[in-house]
Structure formats: C-alpha cells, structure tokens
Amino acid sequence: MDFNLSEDDKLIQETVRDLAMNKFAPRADEIDKKSIFPEQNIKELAELGLLGTILDPAYGGAGASTISYSVTLEEIAKACASTSVITSVTTMVGLAIQRNGTEEQKEKWVTKIASGEIIGAFCLTEPTAGSDAGSLKTSATVDGDEIVLNGQKLWITNAAHAGVFLVMANENPSLGHKGISAFVVESGSEGLEIGAPEKKMGLNGSHTCAVFFDNVRIPIENRLGEQGKGFSIALASLDTGRIGIASQALGIGEAAYQASVNFAKERNQFGQPIYNFQGVSFRIADMKMKLEAARLLTRKAAWMRDKGMKHTMESSMAKAFATEVACEVTQNAIKTHGGMGFSKELPVERYHRDIQATLLYEGTNDIQRVVMVKNIFK
Ligand code: CAA
C-alpha cells in the first residue's frame, strides 16, 4: 500500500497550492466581506486547466485522478472556500454530462466546462424536496420535439453565473422518482429566471439562488441519459460530488489548523509561547490527528473511484467525517486564538462560518448516515 501522492498528483498539488496561496488567499477576505463572486479566481483556475482536472482529455479535460481532484479542491479551499465549492459543483455537472451524455452533448458542453468558458449549476433541491430529493415536483412535459419545464429549484450554487444547468425534473409523477429525468438547460433560455442570492452565514463569494422555470422550452435532445433515469444520474453524481465536499472541508480545516499552530508559536502569555501549555498543544495535536484521519478516508473514496469500484458508502463516510472533523477544528481554532478568534481581522472566524455549509449541502450529514445504513443493512 502506497500512501504517497503520485508524481502527477504532486505536480497538480504544487501548481494549485502556488496559485491559491499567492492569488486566492489575499483576495479571500474581500470576497467574503463584500460577497464578491470570485470571477478572477475561476479564470485563473481555467487558464491552468484546473476546472477540468478529472474530465476526459477527449473533451478538453486533464484526465487526472480523483485523488488529484481531491487535492485540488483541498488546496483551493485552504485559501478560498467559496472558490472551491464553485469548482466542485462545476466539475460535478461536467462529469454528469460526460458520463451520461451523447457524443454531441459532450462536445457541446463538457468541452466548455473543461476550458472554463462556462460553469455549471446542479439543480436538484426544491422548496419541498431537500433530503427527500426523489419527491421533486419540477415537471417536464414532452411537446413535439421539445421539452417544457415548469417549477422551482432552491439553494442552487452557481445559479447566477452558470452557462449550463443540469436540471432534474419529473416526466411522469405517477412513477415517483422513476419518472425523473435529467436535462441540460442553457443560460438565457426563455422563461428561466434566477432569484436573488440568498443571504448566508458564510461562503459569501458563492452565490446561491432560487431558479424558476416558467414554460422553459428546450430541445428534446437536451435530455441527458435515459428517460426516467434522472434520479440515479443525480445520486451517482453526488457520489463523486461528496468526495469534493470532503476535500473542501479538509482544506478549510487545514487552514484553521495552520493558523492555530502559527498563533500558538507567536502568542506569549505567562512569559512563554502558549503552545507550551498542554491545554493548547494537545488541542492542536488533536486537530492534526483528526484531519489526517479524515484525509485518509477521503483519499480512500477517491482511490476507489479511480479503480472503478463502487464508492457510494465511502463517499458518504468521507463527507460526513471530514466535514464534522473540520467543523470541530475550526471551532478549536477560535478557542486557540482567544479574543482574536472572534475578530474579523483574522480569517479563523470565516473558516468557522464557511465550514457550516459543508455539513448540509450535497446531502446533510444525517442523510450521509442514511446512505451508510442503506449500505450496511442491504
Ligand atoms: N447511484 C446511482 N443510483 C442510486 C444511488 C447511487 N449512489 N443510490 C440510490 N440509487 C438509485 C437506487 O438504485 C434506486 O433506483 P431504482 O428505483 O431504479 O431501483 C433509486 O436511486 C432510489 O434509491 P433509494 O430508494 O435509496 O432513494 P431514496 O428516495 O430513499 O433516497 C437518499 C435516498 C439517500 C435519501 C437521497 O434522496 C439523497 O441522497 N438525498 C439527499 C439529496 C442531496 O444530496 N441533495 C444535494 C443537492 S446538490 C448540492 O447540494 C450541490 C451544491 O449546491 C453544493
């Protein structure tokens, strides 16, 4: 068993780390405080081919491993968590089209996602269908050679900036989730309306909006995969997406841990650096230990995906564990910083706000446990 990153993965890690630390980190505070969409960050990631890391080279991707994708998101999240979720969701949409699309669909959209020309939005959640995603109500009706979409999506990451929307909608509600199909809707389609960005606790650079479909007409060729397979397409996409969220959490947690180490070395009390006190240093040792355990779980899920193994359960375990560990780490980073941890002058309070969403999106951690239980007792 080899726990080292491959040479290719290391190279990607160094490239992203350099970009994230030198360019993204200095911008992160303003992005957060002014809720600015990090357009420049996305452009710079695209220029280095980092938006299509795991997409197929046949469609402009880098064809890199899932481990490198995880490492990429971790490095981005250390500097700017908003940028990492924008990247993660875009990749999830690109992968869904790549895995289920026709040659024409892949040529049309995966290439644009891989090059960074467009970003993607994943439209599953609705006002009355969050955890119970299979009960979604957005309807899709065939009308000649077109599909007509009606309904509303909620909490849609990237909605205000996306070029493509992957939309799960029901073609035959009497079949329940088996009536759901997936569709690709392009921005600018008539009847497609984007709501105002939600006012959130964190991840302020990632604009999350409602999306409204009022008789939106798309060509029937925009159905992705088989009719009635949309729910499975969505859940399979989340199997990879959840590795992305685990990686994002690792990045936020790692940033909080590093800040704590630095602070504990620099801050003197009772005539000595505070890391000399075991109450502080043991807490930091626990941060390191738990983050490393979370990283191993995340890398294992990524490795299984690379090997073509089913990884639903491992993705859920990684997502739940990494996000909960990182939440604890960010909380303990605030404790370690004392009053400065509560101040907006330092980024630790942002880490603690940003991490909260990772416990909730791409399936709450209660839902991850539902997935685990389904796999344990199947
Ligand atoms: N891959 C492919 N297919 C899968 C699957 C998987 N991992 N898991 C289940 N399926 C299939 C099943 O085989 C079944 O298919 P058939 O009916 O054809 O046999 C079908 O899906 C339904 O399976 P279940 O009966 O297990 O489904 P369920 O209704 O009980 O729901 C659930 C399961 C785990 C609760 C699921 O609804 C779920 O994950 N909910 C959370 C939704 C979620 O994660 N939303 C995130 C929104 S996206 C987001 O947050 C992105 C962002 O912006 C950051």
XYZ file of C-alpha atoms and ligand atoms in Angstrom:
432
model
C 0.000 0.000 0.000
C 1.417 3.386 -1.005
C 0.157 6.469 0.844
C 2.265 8.865 -1.252
C 0.766 11.015 -3.958
C 1.875 10.044 -7.476
C 4.310 12.387 -9.233
C 1.440 13.711 -11.400
C -0.771 14.329 -8.368
C 2.107 16.076 -6.563
C 2.662 18.353 -9.534
C -1.015 19.313 -9.603
C -0.930 19.891 -5.828
C 2.090 22.204 -6.088
C 0.558 24.118 -9.006
C -2.756 24.705 -7.223
C -1.093 25.485 -3.901
C 1.045 28.139 -5.540
C -1.949 29.745 -7.271
C -4.218 29.521 -4.223
C -1.714 30.845 -1.692
C -0.364 33.660 -3.851
C -3.509 34.793 -5.621
C -6.656 33.473 -3.900
C -5.688 33.851 -0.234
C -5.059 37.622 -0.477
C -8.457 38.110 -2.145
C -10.483 35.858 0.177
C -11.279 38.414 2.866
C -12.719 40.961 0.434
C -14.635 38.243 -1.433
C -16.207 37.206 1.879
C -16.901 40.665 3.283
C -18.330 42.101 0.039
C -19.931 38.858 -1.227
C -17.990 39.116 -4.485
C -18.217 36.235 -6.947
C -14.535 35.214 -7.426
C -14.529 35.542 -11.194
C -10.797 36.191 -11.399
C -10.023 33.035 -9.370
C -12.174 30.936 -11.683
C -10.468 32.481 -14.715
C -7.029 31.676 -13.311
C -8.043 28.099 -12.490
C -9.345 27.711 -16.042
C -6.119 29.096 -17.528
C -4.180 26.338 -15.771
C -6.691 23.670 -16.818
C -7.757 23.156 -13.210
C -11.504 23.301 -13.813
C -11.357 20.111 -15.849
C -8.837 18.158 -13.782
C -10.734 14.876 -13.903
C -12.632 15.463 -17.124
C -11.729 13.386 -20.150
C -8.891 14.763 -22.337
C -11.101 13.957 -25.347
C -13.265 16.888 -24.187
C -10.524 19.215 -23.025
C -10.026 17.837 -19.517
C -6.740 16.816 -17.940
C -7.789 13.187 -17.365
C -6.166 13.319 -13.926
C -7.016 11.074 -10.994
C -9.820 11.612 -8.498
C -7.085 11.902 -5.872
C -5.669 14.900 -7.728
C -9.172 16.357 -7.927
C -9.471 15.972 -4.149
C -6.065 17.551 -3.614
C -7.004 20.413 -5.964
C -10.162 21.227 -4.016
C -8.354 20.962 -0.695
C -5.687 23.440 -1.803
C -8.259 25.875 -3.196
C -10.371 25.653 -0.014
C -7.383 26.432 2.203
C -7.305 29.837 0.542
C -10.900 30.497 -0.542
C -13.709 28.087 0.312
C -16.170 29.900 -1.985
C -13.936 29.230 -4.978
C -13.680 25.548 -4.055
C -17.433 24.936 -3.981
C -17.915 26.765 -7.298
C -15.236 24.483 -8.787
C -16.621 21.340 -7.176
C -20.192 21.840 -8.417
C -18.995 22.754 -11.913
C -16.970 19.540 -12.083
C -19.964 17.526 -10.866
C -22.077 18.899 -13.724
C -19.289 18.278 -16.253
C -18.871 14.700 -15.037
C -22.605 14.002 -15.173
C -22.729 15.122 -18.811
C -19.543 13.227 -19.616
C -20.823 10.013 -18.023
C -24.359 10.102 -19.407
C -24.243 12.327 -22.469
C -24.248 11.595 -26.171
C -21.147 12.458 -28.168
C -22.855 15.650 -29.304
C -23.779 16.685 -25.748
C -20.226 16.074 -24.541
C -18.732 18.046 -27.419
C -21.173 20.845 -26.776
C -20.923 21.262 -23.002
C -18.110 19.234 -21.403
C -15.535 20.993 -23.576
C -16.827 24.391 -22.458
C -16.782 23.377 -18.792
C -13.277 21.928 -19.055
C -11.970 25.112 -20.676
C -13.692 27.330 -18.118
C -15.795 29.027 -20.776
C -18.850 28.181 -18.692
C -19.540 26.956 -15.182
C -22.353 24.623 -14.189
C -25.259 24.521 -11.739
C -26.726 21.290 -10.345
C -30.487 21.718 -9.959
C -31.922 19.028 -7.703
C -33.151 20.690 -4.495
C -36.616 22.284 -4.348
C -38.588 24.107 -1.639
C -40.331 20.845 -0.625
C -37.661 18.372 -1.784
C -34.347 18.719 0.074
C -33.249 15.485 1.744
C -36.169 13.720 0.051
C -34.873 14.671 -3.362
C -36.882 11.936 -5.103
C -40.110 13.800 -4.342
C -39.166 16.793 -6.505
C -42.036 18.492 -8.324
C -40.483 20.366 -11.247
C -42.271 18.948 -14.275
C -41.031 18.092 -17.743
C -43.610 17.673 -20.495
C -42.854 16.484 -23.996
C -44.327 18.764 -26.658
C -43.358 17.592 -30.136
C -39.593 17.724 -30.346
C -39.318 19.939 -27.273
C -39.473 19.546 -23.508
C -41.328 22.133 -21.441
C -40.048 22.664 -17.899
C -42.074 24.192 -15.074
C -41.214 24.508 -11.397
C -38.745 25.930 -8.926
C -35.339 24.919 -7.603
C -33.779 26.258 -4.409
C -30.272 26.684 -2.961
C -28.635 26.377 -6.341
C -24.901 27.014 -6.214
C -23.548 28.984 -9.213
C -27.081 29.758 -10.464
C -26.379 33.437 -11.119
C -23.251 32.714 -13.166
C -23.823 29.322 -14.794
C -23.761 28.678 -18.529
C -25.471 25.299 -18.098
C -27.984 23.983 -15.601
C -28.329 20.274 -15.010
C -31.999 20.022 -14.092
C -33.761 17.036 -12.582
C -37.474 17.151 -13.461
C -40.309 14.642 -13.393
C -41.803 13.473 -16.700
C -44.316 11.134 -15.070
C -45.129 11.913 -11.419
C -47.255 8.746 -11.088
C -43.957 6.808 -11.221
C -42.427 8.725 -8.300
C -38.637 9.017 -8.562
C -38.680 6.646 -11.562
C -40.354 9.438 -13.537
C -37.424 11.807 -13.044
C -35.140 12.572 -15.994
C -32.119 14.858 -16.244
C -31.996 17.780 -18.677
C -29.419 20.329 -19.720
C -30.753 23.885 -19.846
C -28.606 26.696 -21.186
C -28.483 30.105 -19.544
C -30.559 32.714 -21.315
C -33.363 30.224 -22.123
C -36.711 31.995 -22.244
C -38.669 31.523 -19.012
C -35.552 30.720 -16.949
C -35.335 33.169 -14.048
C -32.690 33.361 -11.345
C -33.619 34.649 -7.879
C -31.554 36.987 -5.738
C -28.571 35.422 -3.922
C -29.520 34.007 -0.503
C -28.136 35.885 2.490
C -25.938 33.290 4.151
C -23.687 32.804 7.166
C -20.641 32.034 5.030
C -19.329 31.077 1.595
C -20.345 34.570 0.609
C -18.455 34.518 -2.688
C -20.509 31.537 -3.817
C -23.871 32.918 -4.842
C -26.721 30.551 -4.079
C -30.085 31.327 -5.645
C -33.529 30.016 -6.421
C -34.115 29.083 -10.068
C -37.552 29.382 -11.660
C -38.757 27.533 -14.760
C -41.774 29.124 -16.379
C -42.566 27.149 -19.538
C -38.878 26.849 -20.384
C -38.624 25.086 -23.750
C -35.551 23.038 -24.565
C -34.887 20.664 -27.461
C -35.688 17.036 -26.619
C -32.027 16.265 -27.417
C -31.175 18.056 -24.156
C -32.475 15.116 -22.114
C -29.385 13.598 -20.505
C -29.271 9.807 -20.413
C -32.337 7.614 -20.440
C -35.831 8.853 -19.707
C -36.654 8.095 -16.050
C -33.012 7.685 -15.001
C -32.541 11.236 -13.747
C -32.647 10.364 -10.052
C -29.928 7.738 -10.415
C -27.870 10.185 -12.515
C -28.180 12.742 -9.713
C -27.262 10.306 -6.924
C -24.322 8.842 -8.865
C -23.083 12.408 -9.474
C -23.289 13.071 -5.746
C -21.111 10.005 -5.095
C -18.275 11.991 -6.678
C -19.509 15.379 -5.502
C -19.320 14.268 -1.874
C -15.615 13.458 -2.276
C -15.301 17.072 -3.428
C -17.094 18.402 -0.343
C -14.972 16.228 1.961
C -11.896 17.686 0.248
C -13.223 21.210 0.610
C -13.726 20.602 4.345
C -10.180 19.258 4.648
C -8.875 22.469 3.100
C -10.844 24.717 5.449
C -9.824 22.569 8.438
C -6.174 22.570 7.382
C -6.179 26.367 7.105
C -7.657 26.637 10.616
C -5.093 24.170 11.965
C -2.159 26.013 10.349
C -3.396 29.338 11.699
C -3.596 27.783 15.175
C -0.033 26.417 15.018
C 1.290 29.814 13.946
C -0.698 31.677 16.575
C 0.351 29.284 19.360
C 4.003 29.889 18.471
C 3.709 33.667 18.283
C 1.363 34.418 21.164
C 3.119 34.748 24.536
C 1.332 34.528 27.876
C 2.827 33.980 31.327
C 6.222 34.702 29.746
C 6.158 31.923 27.141
C 4.535 30.894 23.838
C 1.108 29.421 24.519
C 1.966 26.103 22.824
C 3.984 25.361 25.977
C 0.651 24.836 27.719
C -0.713 21.360 27.127
C -4.288 22.648 27.095
C -3.328 24.410 23.854
C -0.809 21.997 22.337
C -2.941 18.871 22.926
C -5.864 20.603 21.240
C -3.655 21.315 18.242
C -2.361 17.730 18.219
C -5.984 16.535 18.088
C -6.654 18.845 15.130
C -3.726 17.302 13.246
C -4.696 13.727 14.128
C -8.352 14.074 13.160
C -7.636 15.932 9.915
C -5.201 13.197 8.912
C -7.817 10.500 9.612
C -10.359 12.457 7.543
C -7.846 12.839 4.721
C -7.214 9.080 4.632
C -10.956 8.384 4.416
C -11.352 10.967 1.645
C -8.364 9.689 -0.323
C -9.675 6.129 0.006
C -13.025 7.113 -1.516
C -11.146 8.919 -4.321
C -8.860 5.922 -4.857
C -11.868 3.581 -5.109
C -13.414 5.823 -7.733
C -10.148 5.776 -9.660
C -10.174 1.974 -9.518
C -13.731 1.892 -10.874
C -15.077 0.482 -7.598
C -18.484 1.361 -6.159
C -17.810 4.061 -3.574
C -21.223 5.350 -2.500
C -20.716 4.375 1.132
C -17.091 5.575 1.256
C -18.040 8.954 -0.247
C -20.727 9.413 2.391
C -18.383 8.373 5.204
C -15.678 10.727 3.937
C -18.121 13.617 3.514
C -19.702 13.243 6.966
C -16.452 12.579 8.818
C -14.298 15.225 7.113
C -16.900 17.971 7.458
C -17.544 17.171 11.141
C -13.833 16.992 11.936
C -13.199 20.249 10.103
C -16.068 21.918 11.954
C -14.538 20.849 15.282
C -11.122 22.045 14.113
C -12.413 25.482 13.137
C -14.199 25.776 16.487
C -10.999 24.825 18.313
C -9.023 27.268 16.181
C -11.245 30.040 17.572
C -10.610 28.810 21.125
C -6.865 28.737 20.465
C -6.921 32.312 19.173
C -8.923 33.570 22.146
C -10.411 37.019 21.505
C -8.658 37.246 18.142
C -10.567 34.146 17.033
C -13.779 36.144 17.378
C -12.397 39.096 15.473
C -13.000 39.714 11.787
C -9.391 40.863 11.491
C -8.225 37.247 11.179
C -9.641 34.562 8.874
C -10.397 31.972 11.601
C -13.940 33.240 12.163
C -14.524 32.947 8.385
C -13.308 29.352 8.418
C -15.866 28.544 11.094
C -18.678 30.224 9.148
C -17.670 28.675 5.819
C -17.449 25.134 7.167
C -21.103 25.110 8.295
C -22.485 24.675 4.765
C -20.371 21.573 4.176
C -22.320 19.804 6.926
C -25.505 20.480 4.972
C -25.067 20.547 1.212
C -24.690 17.596 -1.145
C -26.785 15.790 1.461
C -26.894 16.666 5.144
C -24.704 14.505 7.350
C -27.850 12.804 8.633
C -28.521 11.795 5.026
C -24.927 10.512 4.699
C -25.734 8.236 7.640
C -28.936 7.148 5.861
C -26.765 6.192 2.868
C -24.370 4.302 5.154
C -27.233 2.442 6.849
C -28.740 1.501 3.460
C -25.362 0.032 2.511
C -24.740 -1.706 5.846
C -28.125 -3.449 6.023
C -28.781 -4.057 2.326
N -26.005 5.972 -7.569
C -26.923 5.652 -8.530
N -28.194 5.302 -8.245
C -28.548 5.270 -6.935
C -27.642 5.591 -5.906
C -26.327 5.947 -6.259
N -25.423 6.257 -5.334
N -28.283 5.463 -4.718
C -29.536 5.081 -4.998
N -29.693 4.964 -6.344
C -30.906 4.557 -7.058
C -31.491 3.264 -6.477
O -30.910 2.138 -7.078
C -32.945 3.420 -6.833
O -33.128 3.100 -8.187
P -34.435 2.285 -8.710
O -35.641 2.928 -8.113
O -34.351 2.386 -10.184
O -34.273 0.893 -8.195
C -33.195 4.917 -6.710
O -31.910 5.541 -6.850
C -33.821 5.325 -5.405
O -32.998 4.853 -4.352
P -33.475 4.948 -2.845
O -34.765 4.200 -2.690
O -32.329 4.548 -1.998
O -33.771 6.511 -2.724
P -34.467 7.364 -1.580
O -35.602 8.096 -2.158
O -34.689 6.540 -0.364
O -33.353 8.496 -1.300
C -31.378 9.408 -0.373
C -32.085 8.195 -0.982
C -30.019 8.877 0.022
C -32.080 9.929 0.852
C -31.282 10.507 -1.455
O -32.543 11.061 -1.719
C -30.325 11.602 -1.090
O -29.118 11.450 -1.245
N -30.865 12.779 -0.618
C -30.055 13.961 -0.400
C -30.119 14.855 -1.603
C -28.864 15.650 -1.774
O -27.763 15.199 -1.533
N -29.015 16.874 -2.263
C -27.911 17.690 -2.552
C -28.280 18.766 -3.513
S -26.961 19.183 -4.598
C -25.955 20.245 -3.755
O -26.076 20.439 -2.576
C -24.874 20.842 -4.573
C -24.470 22.180 -4.095
O -25.084 23.138 -4.443
C -23.260 22.343 -3.250
